[in-house]
C-alpha cells in the first residue's frame, strides 16, 4: 500500500507566490499529492479558484491562510486551516489585514523613490495585478528592473528588516490570530518554528504561551528543517499535546529551489497528519460511524413523521458517537423547517440538501460545501419549459421562485413549507446561482419529461444532471451534485473512512449514496414508489441490503441498531 503525501503550506499569486491557484492545483496533481492547503498571506482570495480547479479530481484543497503576527518584536507566523473562509466577517477582517500591508508598502515605496529608485507604489502594484503585495514583490520588481541581480540581494541591502528602506507594519499578536482562527471553526498552527531564532528555551516558552491561547499544531516538517530540528519539534508537540503539520512554503520562482510537496528535495509530509487534524477539529476518529439518511419514504413515515422506535434508534446511534446526516433532495430552507418541526436535532449532525449540492451544519450554521447550476443552464431550462408547456421552479435562498400560480406549486407546497415568489423572469432575478431547479408534471410525466431532460442534458454536456426523484418530479442538478459525492466529500472532510459510512434511501436520487457508502440500505417500499421498473431494478442492484419492513413499520431500526 503506497503512502500519500500532502503540502499544508504554499502560496499563490494572490499573495507572494508566482503560480495562480489553478496552476498550484495542476502542479499538485502532477506530483500526485492528496491534499494542499493554500495559505496566502492574510487573505483568502485564491481559495475559491483553487477549490473549483480541484473539482472532479481526488485532490483536497484545504482552506488556509498565513497570518503575520508580532511576538516580543519578532515576526511570528500562524497558519490557519479549515476556517469558515466564506463568512463575511472573516473576509472583512482579512481586508483590514491587507490594508495594513498596503499602508506599509506605500511608505516603503516612497522611501525607495526618495533614495533614487524609480519604483512608486502604483508601478509595483501594476506589475503584480490581483496580488497582495509583500516584500517579495518589491524584491522581484527590483530584480526585473536591474536594481539587483537576485531577489535575495534586495533583502540583504534594501528591504530586509535591518536595512535602510524597511518599514515595519502594524501586526496582530499570535494569540489574536489563533483566537480569530478558532472563532471561525478553524485550526491554528505555528509555522516554521526555527525561523524565529529563539533558541530551544525561547521556542519552548513561545509554544507554551500559544498553547494556552488555543494553538492546535506546529510545523514539524518544513523545507529546510534538519532531522534534529524535526525531532525537536516532535518532542515539543508531544510535551504540549499539539498535532504535527508540515509544508514546503512553496512560492514558485520567488523562492528558487523550493518545490511543492518536496521542498528542497527530501521533504515528505504524510497524509495521516491531516487526518489527525480533522479528528481533533471534529471530534472524530478512524472508528467513527456516519449515517446518511433520506427523509421522505425512508426516515419518515407516509405522514412525514418520525416514529418513536426510529427516533430512539437514532438517539442511541448518536449517543454512541455516530454522526447523523440528513440527506435530502429538498431545499435547505425546507430541511431546516423539517428539523424544527420534527425536533430532529443532534450534536455534530450535518445536512446534505439539494441532492448533495449543499452541506450545512445546524450547530455551527456553517455551509461547508456548495455546488450551483451555471446561469446559462438555468436560463435555458426555463426557456425549454415554456416551449414544452412544463412547470418549472427554482430556489433563491429560502424562497421558491416560479412564474405564476399553478396546480403544480399547490401540489408541491402541500408538504414543502416555503414562501413562494412569482416572477415572469425568475432566472433573471436570482440573488445567486441556484443549487437546483425542479420540473413538475402531474398529468403525463412519462410523455413530457424525458424529452425535456434529453434536450437540456444534450445542450449542456458535462454541466447538468437530470433525474427523476419520483414519478412527477425531475430534478435539475449541477453535474457534480449527487448524494454520493456529498457522502464522499463529508467523509473526507471529517476524516472518516468511507467504509464506516451507511446510506439509506428509497428513490433513484438515493442511488449514488447507496453505491458510495460502505453499506447501502434500500427501503422495502422503494420498488412500489419507483418511477419505472428500470429505476427499481437499478436501486436493488446498487444496495447491499434491503429492509424487510417499509418506512411505515420502522424498516430502518434493525440496521441503525447494528451501526457500531
Short mmCIF file of N, CA and C in Angstrom, two decimals, residues 20-105:
data_model
loop_
_atom_site.label_atom_id
_atom_site.label_comp_id
_atom_site.label_asym_id
_atom_site.label_seq_id
_atom_site.Cartn_x
_atom_site.Cartn_y
_atom_site.Cartn_z
N UNK A 20 -0.64 30.80 -10.15
CA UNK A 20 -2.03 31.07 -9.79
C UNK A 20 -2.58 29.90 -8.97
N UNK A 21 -3.70 30.10 -8.27
CA UNK A 21 -4.30 28.97 -7.55
C UNK A 21 -4.57 27.77 -8.45
N UNK A 22 -5.03 28.02 -9.67
CA UNK A 22 -5.28 26.92 -10.61
C UNK A 22 -3.98 26.20 -10.96
N UNK A 23 -2.92 26.95 -11.19
CA UNK A 23 -1.64 26.34 -11.53
C UNK A 23 -1.08 25.54 -10.35
N UNK A 24 -1.32 26.00 -9.13
CA UNK A 24 -0.91 25.25 -7.95
C UNK A 24 -1.60 23.89 -7.90
N UNK A 25 -2.91 23.91 -8.17
CA UNK A 25 -3.67 22.65 -8.19
C UNK A 25 -3.12 21.72 -9.26
N UNK A 26 -2.86 22.26 -10.44
CA UNK A 26 -2.33 21.44 -11.53
C UNK A 26 -0.98 20.83 -11.15
N UNK A 27 -0.13 21.62 -10.48
CA UNK A 27 1.17 21.11 -10.06
C UNK A 27 1.01 20.03 -8.98
N UNK A 28 0.08 20.25 -8.06
CA UNK A 28 -0.17 19.25 -7.01
C UNK A 28 -0.65 17.93 -7.60
N UNK A 29 -1.50 18.01 -8.60
CA UNK A 29 -1.98 16.80 -9.27
C UNK A 29 -0.83 16.09 -10.01
N UNK A 30 0.01 16.88 -10.64
CA UNK A 30 1.15 16.31 -11.36
C UNK A 30 2.08 15.57 -10.40
N UNK A 31 2.17 16.09 -9.17
CA UNK A 31 3.06 15.49 -8.18
C UNK A 31 2.36 14.43 -7.34
N UNK A 32 1.09 14.16 -7.67
CA UNK A 32 0.32 13.11 -7.00
C UNK A 32 0.14 13.36 -5.51
N UNK A 33 0.04 14.63 -5.12
CA UNK A 33 -0.27 14.94 -3.73
C UNK A 33 -1.75 14.68 -3.48
N UNK A 34 -2.10 14.28 -2.28
CA UNK A 34 -3.51 14.02 -1.98
C UNK A 34 -4.21 15.25 -1.41
N UNK A 35 -3.44 16.25 -0.92
CA UNK A 35 -4.04 17.47 -0.39
C UNK A 35 -3.01 18.59 -0.37
N UNK A 36 -3.49 19.80 -0.59
CA UNK A 36 -2.67 21.00 -0.37
C UNK A 36 -3.52 22.02 0.39
N UNK A 37 -2.84 22.84 1.19
CA UNK A 37 -3.51 23.97 1.83
C UNK A 37 -2.96 25.24 1.19
N UNK A 38 -3.85 26.04 0.63
CA UNK A 38 -3.45 27.33 0.08
C UNK A 38 -3.42 28.33 1.23
N UNK A 39 -2.22 28.80 1.58
CA UNK A 39 -2.04 29.62 2.78
C UNK A 39 -1.46 30.98 2.42
N UNK A 40 -2.15 31.71 1.56
CA UNK A 40 -1.67 33.03 1.18
C UNK A 40 -1.66 33.96 2.39
N UNK A 41 -0.81 34.97 2.31
CA UNK A 41 -0.63 35.88 3.44
C UNK A 41 -1.87 36.75 3.67
N UNK A 42 -2.47 36.59 4.83
CA UNK A 42 -3.51 37.49 5.34
C UNK A 42 -4.73 37.63 4.43
N UNK A 43 -4.92 36.70 3.49
CA UNK A 43 -6.10 36.81 2.62
C UNK A 43 -6.51 35.43 2.11
N UNK A 44 -7.78 35.34 1.70
CA UNK A 44 -8.34 34.06 1.24
C UNK A 44 -8.89 34.19 -0.19
N UNK A 45 -8.41 35.19 -0.93
CA UNK A 45 -9.00 35.47 -2.24
C UNK A 45 -8.73 34.40 -3.28
N UNK A 46 -7.77 33.49 -3.03
CA UNK A 46 -7.47 32.45 -4.01
C UNK A 46 -8.13 31.12 -3.75
N UNK A 47 -8.80 30.99 -2.59
CA UNK A 47 -9.31 29.68 -2.21
C UNK A 47 -10.40 29.19 -3.16
N UNK A 48 -11.34 30.05 -3.52
CA UNK A 48 -12.44 29.61 -4.38
C UNK A 48 -11.91 29.09 -5.72
N UNK A 49 -10.95 29.80 -6.29
CA UNK A 49 -10.38 29.36 -7.57
C UNK A 49 -9.71 28.00 -7.42
N UNK A 50 -8.97 27.82 -6.33
CA UNK A 50 -8.27 26.54 -6.12
C UNK A 50 -9.27 25.41 -5.91
N UNK A 51 -10.30 25.66 -5.12
CA UNK A 51 -11.33 24.63 -4.87
C UNK A 51 -12.00 24.24 -6.18
N UNK A 52 -12.36 25.23 -6.99
CA UNK A 52 -13.01 24.94 -8.27
C UNK A 52 -12.08 24.18 -9.21
N UNK A 53 -10.81 24.51 -9.19
CA UNK A 53 -9.86 23.84 -10.07
C UNK A 53 -9.68 22.37 -9.69
N UNK A 54 -9.91 22.05 -8.41
CA UNK A 54 -9.72 20.68 -7.95
C UNK A 54 -10.97 19.82 -8.04
N UNK A 55 -12.09 20.42 -8.43
CA UNK A 55 -13.32 19.63 -8.56
C UNK A 55 -13.13 18.56 -9.62
N UNK A 56 -13.77 17.45 -9.41
CA UNK A 56 -13.67 16.29 -10.31
C UNK A 56 -12.28 15.66 -10.27
N UNK A 57 -11.49 15.99 -9.24
CA UNK A 57 -10.20 15.32 -9.04
C UNK A 57 -10.21 14.72 -7.62
N UNK A 58 -9.17 13.98 -7.31
CA UNK A 58 -9.04 13.40 -5.97
C UNK A 58 -8.26 14.31 -5.02
N UNK A 59 -7.85 15.48 -5.51
CA UNK A 59 -7.06 16.39 -4.67
C UNK A 59 -7.96 17.17 -3.72
N UNK A 60 -7.61 17.19 -2.45
CA UNK A 60 -8.33 18.02 -1.48
C UNK A 60 -7.62 19.36 -1.35
N UNK A 61 -8.37 20.44 -1.52
CA UNK A 61 -7.85 21.78 -1.28
C UNK A 61 -8.34 22.24 0.09
N UNK A 62 -7.41 22.42 1.00
CA UNK A 62 -7.74 22.83 2.37
C UNK A 62 -7.74 24.35 2.44
N UNK A 63 -8.83 24.98 2.88
CA UNK A 63 -8.82 26.44 3.06
C UNK A 63 -7.75 26.83 4.08
N UNK A 64 -6.87 27.74 3.70
CA UNK A 64 -5.79 28.13 4.61
C UNK A 64 -5.46 29.60 4.51
N UNK A 65 -4.66 30.05 5.45
CA UNK A 65 -4.20 31.44 5.49
C UNK A 65 -2.95 31.48 6.35
N UNK A 66 -2.04 32.42 6.08
CA UNK A 66 -0.87 32.61 6.93
C UNK A 66 -0.90 34.03 7.49
N UNK A 67 -1.04 34.12 8.81
CA UNK A 67 -1.09 35.42 9.47
C UNK A 67 0.32 35.83 9.88
N UNK A 68 0.67 37.09 9.61
CA UNK A 68 1.91 37.66 10.11
C UNK A 68 1.60 38.35 11.44
N UNK A 69 2.24 37.90 12.51
CA UNK A 69 1.96 38.44 13.83
C UNK A 69 3.27 38.88 14.49
N UNK A 70 3.15 39.59 15.60
CA UNK A 70 4.33 40.09 16.31
C UNK A 70 4.37 39.54 17.72
N UNK A 71 5.52 38.96 18.09
CA UNK A 71 5.73 38.40 19.43
C UNK A 71 7.06 38.93 19.95
N UNK A 72 6.99 39.80 20.94
CA UNK A 72 8.20 40.40 21.53
C UNK A 72 9.12 40.99 20.47
N UNK A 73 8.52 41.70 19.51
CA UNK A 73 9.28 42.35 18.46
C UNK A 73 9.73 41.44 17.34
N UNK A 74 9.32 40.18 17.38
CA UNK A 74 9.71 39.20 16.35
C UNK A 74 8.50 38.87 15.48
N UNK A 75 8.75 38.71 14.18
CA UNK A 75 7.70 38.33 13.23
C UNK A 75 7.43 36.84 13.35
N UNK A 76 6.25 36.47 13.84
CA UNK A 76 5.87 35.07 14.02
C UNK A 76 4.65 34.78 13.15
N UNK A 77 4.67 33.67 12.45
CA UNK A 77 3.58 33.35 11.52
C UNK A 77 2.70 32.22 12.06
N UNK A 78 1.40 32.44 11.94
CA UNK A 78 0.39 31.45 12.33
C UNK A 78 -0.38 31.03 11.08
N UNK A 79 -0.40 29.74 10.82
CA UNK A 79 -1.19 29.19 9.71
C UNK A 79 -2.54 28.73 10.24
N UNK A 80 -3.61 29.16 9.59
CA UNK A 80 -4.95 28.71 9.93
C UNK A 80 -5.48 27.78 8.85
N UNK A 81 -6.14 26.70 9.27
CA UNK A 81 -6.71 25.74 8.32
C UNK A 81 -8.18 25.49 8.65
N UNK A 82 -8.95 25.21 7.64
CA UNK A 82 -10.34 24.74 7.77
C UNK A 82 -11.29 25.74 8.45
N UNK A 83 -10.97 26.99 8.46
CA UNK A 83 -11.88 28.01 8.99
C UNK A 83 -13.00 28.27 7.98
N UNK A 84 -14.03 28.98 8.43
CA UNK A 84 -15.14 29.31 7.53
C UNK A 84 -14.74 30.52 6.69
N UNK A 85 -14.02 30.25 5.61
CA UNK A 85 -13.43 31.31 4.80
C UNK A 85 -14.46 32.13 4.03
N UNK A 86 -15.70 31.64 3.93
CA UNK A 86 -16.72 32.39 3.21
C UNK A 86 -17.53 33.31 4.12
N UNK A 87 -17.28 33.26 5.42
CA UNK A 87 -18.02 34.12 6.34
C UNK A 87 -17.68 35.59 6.06
N UNK A 88 -18.68 36.46 5.88
CA UNK A 88 -18.41 37.87 5.55
C UNK A 88 -17.54 38.57 6.60
N UNK A 89 -17.76 38.26 7.88
CA UNK A 89 -16.96 38.90 8.93
C UNK A 89 -15.50 38.49 8.83
N UNK A 90 -15.27 37.22 8.54
CA UNK A 90 -13.88 36.75 8.37
C UNK A 90 -13.21 37.49 7.22
N UNK A 91 -13.92 37.61 6.12
CA UNK A 91 -13.34 38.25 4.94
C UNK A 91 -13.10 39.74 5.18
N UNK A 92 -14.01 40.39 5.91
CA UNK A 92 -13.83 41.81 6.22
C UNK A 92 -12.57 42.04 7.06
N UNK A 93 -12.35 41.15 8.05
CA UNK A 93 -11.16 41.29 8.87
C UNK A 93 -9.90 41.06 8.04
N UNK A 94 -9.96 40.12 7.12
CA UNK A 94 -8.80 39.88 6.24
C UNK A 94 -8.51 41.13 5.41
N UNK A 95 -9.57 41.81 4.99
CA UNK A 95 -9.37 43.05 4.23
C UNK A 95 -8.61 44.07 5.06
N UNK A 96 -8.90 44.14 6.35
CA UNK A 96 -8.18 45.06 7.22
C UNK A 96 -6.70 44.69 7.30
N UNK A 97 -6.41 43.39 7.39
CA UNK A 97 -5.02 42.95 7.41
C UNK A 97 -4.31 43.36 6.12
N UNK A 98 -5.00 43.17 4.99
CA UNK A 98 -4.42 43.53 3.69
C UNK A 98 -4.17 45.03 3.63
N UNK A 99 -5.10 45.83 4.15
CA UNK A 99 -4.94 47.28 4.13
C UNK A 99 -3.72 47.73 4.93
N UNK A 100 -3.43 47.01 6.02
CA UNK A 100 -2.23 47.32 6.80
C UNK A 100 -0.98 47.08 5.96
N UNK A 101 -1.00 46.02 5.16
CA UNK A 101 0.12 45.76 4.26
C UNK A 101 0.24 46.88 3.22
N UNK A 102 -0.90 47.30 2.68
CA UNK A 102 -0.88 48.35 1.65
C UNK A 102 -0.25 49.63 2.19
N UNK A 103 -0.65 50.01 3.40
CA UNK A 103 -0.09 51.22 4.00
C UNK A 103 1.41 51.11 4.18
N UNK A 104 1.87 49.92 4.66
CA UNK A 104 3.31 49.72 4.82
C UNK A 104 4.02 49.78 3.48
N UNK A 105 3.43 49.14 2.47
CA UNK A 105 4.06 49.09 1.15
C UNK A 105 4.18 50.48 0.53
#
